[in-house]
Amino acid sequence: MPISPAVSEDYSDMIYIYPALTENLPAELSQFFPQIVDSQFAILHIPLSKGLNTVAETGYASIPKLFTYVSTVSLEESGILSAQFQPVLNLTGNGILLGFLDSGIDYTHPAFRNPDGSTRILGIWDQTDQTGTPPDSFTYGTEYTEGQINQALFSANPYDLVPERDLNGHGTAVAGIACGTVQEESDFYGAAPRSGILFVRLKPAKQYLRDYFLIPERADAYQENDLMLGIRYLVQTARRLQKALVICITLGTNQGSHTGQSPLEEVIISAQKLSGIYAVSAAGNEAGKGHHFYKKFNYEGESTMVELLVDSETRGFTVELWADSPEIYNIGILSPGGEIIEPVPFRAKNSQEFTFLLENTKVTLDYEAVEITSGSFVALIRFSTPSTGLWRLQIVNRVFLNGLVHLWLPITGLSDPGIRFYSPSPDTTLVIPSCAEPVITVSAYNAYNHTLFINSSRGYTRNGIIKPDFAAPGVNVTAPSVSSVSGLAPFTGSSAASAITAGAACLLIEWGLHRSEPRIFSSTELKSLFLFGTVRNPALYYPNREWGYGTMNVYQIFESMIRP
């Protein structure tokens, strides 16, 4: 059976944006094995023998960005157990779907089974498995249905029938926190223990893209286009089953404009325009990691020096500079050994490469005056085999508007730990796709001592959207484990906070559907309900960059409604 170009290492992947007023893909694109995402985006697969797609050739937005993980007291603190056990409410997520895009799911774990041993999983799309039948209208991976999973569970060797596994454990933990089946003997409660489950096991990023973005060899990385198609699968399946769907997104990246307008975010926004589709995203764990730099320029011609600390044994890394168009910035480079590249003038559609002879370092610089999805100015700088020490970027303003400049290094997990800005800013460290305005964006706090998780990413977005929306418990949350002897283990990070929130969203949607006059909330209404119940510290001003509008409390939503 031939290998699909979607998974073949001989093909590069391209995010294609439909031309204006075009309802169908142009016929000439059929040679590139197109996969439709929605009415705006398609994924093309182009032989690497034709050359590598670069920013200079196809534009920044067309290159798939790389994503990685953003890793019962908590349920009590967030008011979820009260909503579950209150006799009239008795909310468990029954009839609502929870969808995940992650490393995989241990479908044999008790957290994902009914009391009779049958599965609560209604569908798995394993993008890594090319042995079976892909989902309808998809070209790669294998779909496993509820019936196939049950057949496997009640067989002597389940993995012979459904070889789905979670070698990493992240996906199993996240799904379990959000909707794990109650295990009273272990005092474990998922936030929405009776919801249905849909899962997309993402395939690892292709090697050509890992090389292009110079990420560490052992990093877990997933492609933006696979997430985009994963969203389509979840929505398509939910519509077929005629059920409301909450999509829980616990992956993130620093690549992009941080204005909520990346291709993935646009797909999520489009999906949420459909009735009964909602999305929850982790804010990230980037505060304090030194991966963001901010500068306010005051006049045309002003220059500043940005310092980068590079540790030993670094394969390479990228830096992105973003500003509002029509501003233009020129970038120069000073190496640790004293070699200088003077500020390079802006040139459209022209990738410029520089070699530092004494450093054995190669730097590639790409400018784009108007990035197609956000309309922003962007510069992408790629450092290959950089020398250890202090690198300096000279940033010079050439066209002045407001002088607001942001630079980002890759997200933790996609860069070596020793790379950071010398004078970083902890603010505006939200990861993508949490910057999209309609998405419910969640930061993480410690429910045991009511303090913000030290690395929880901070707002706002680059264009001033108030994010995060609120904070949820995300420190030492009990989660299903693929490696623990007990089957459970503590889990920390905004991934845990977003999983709890996704489960809580199922409870609210269930409540709306079961009212005397059933109501399907819009995504905006659902977010507003969460904000209605947030708890705020009188010593703080709200909204703020760390806590958003406060801490989540589901039960307080209902208490607020009956409060005189």
Short mmCIF file of C-alpha atoms in Angstrom, two decimals, residues 305 371 378 419 517 527:
data_model
loop_
_atom_site.label_atom_id
_atom_site.label_comp_id
_atom_site.label_asym_id
_atom_site.label_seq_id
_atom_site.Cartn_x
_atom_site.Cartn_y
_atom_site.Cartn_z
CA MET A 305 20.55 45.90 21.40
CA GLU A 371 2.18 38.52 7.22
CA VAL A 378 7.64 39.67 11.01
CA ILE A 419 18.83 29.62 25.43
CA GLU A 517 -36.28 25.30 28.22
CA LYS A 527 -17.18 31.97 28.50
#
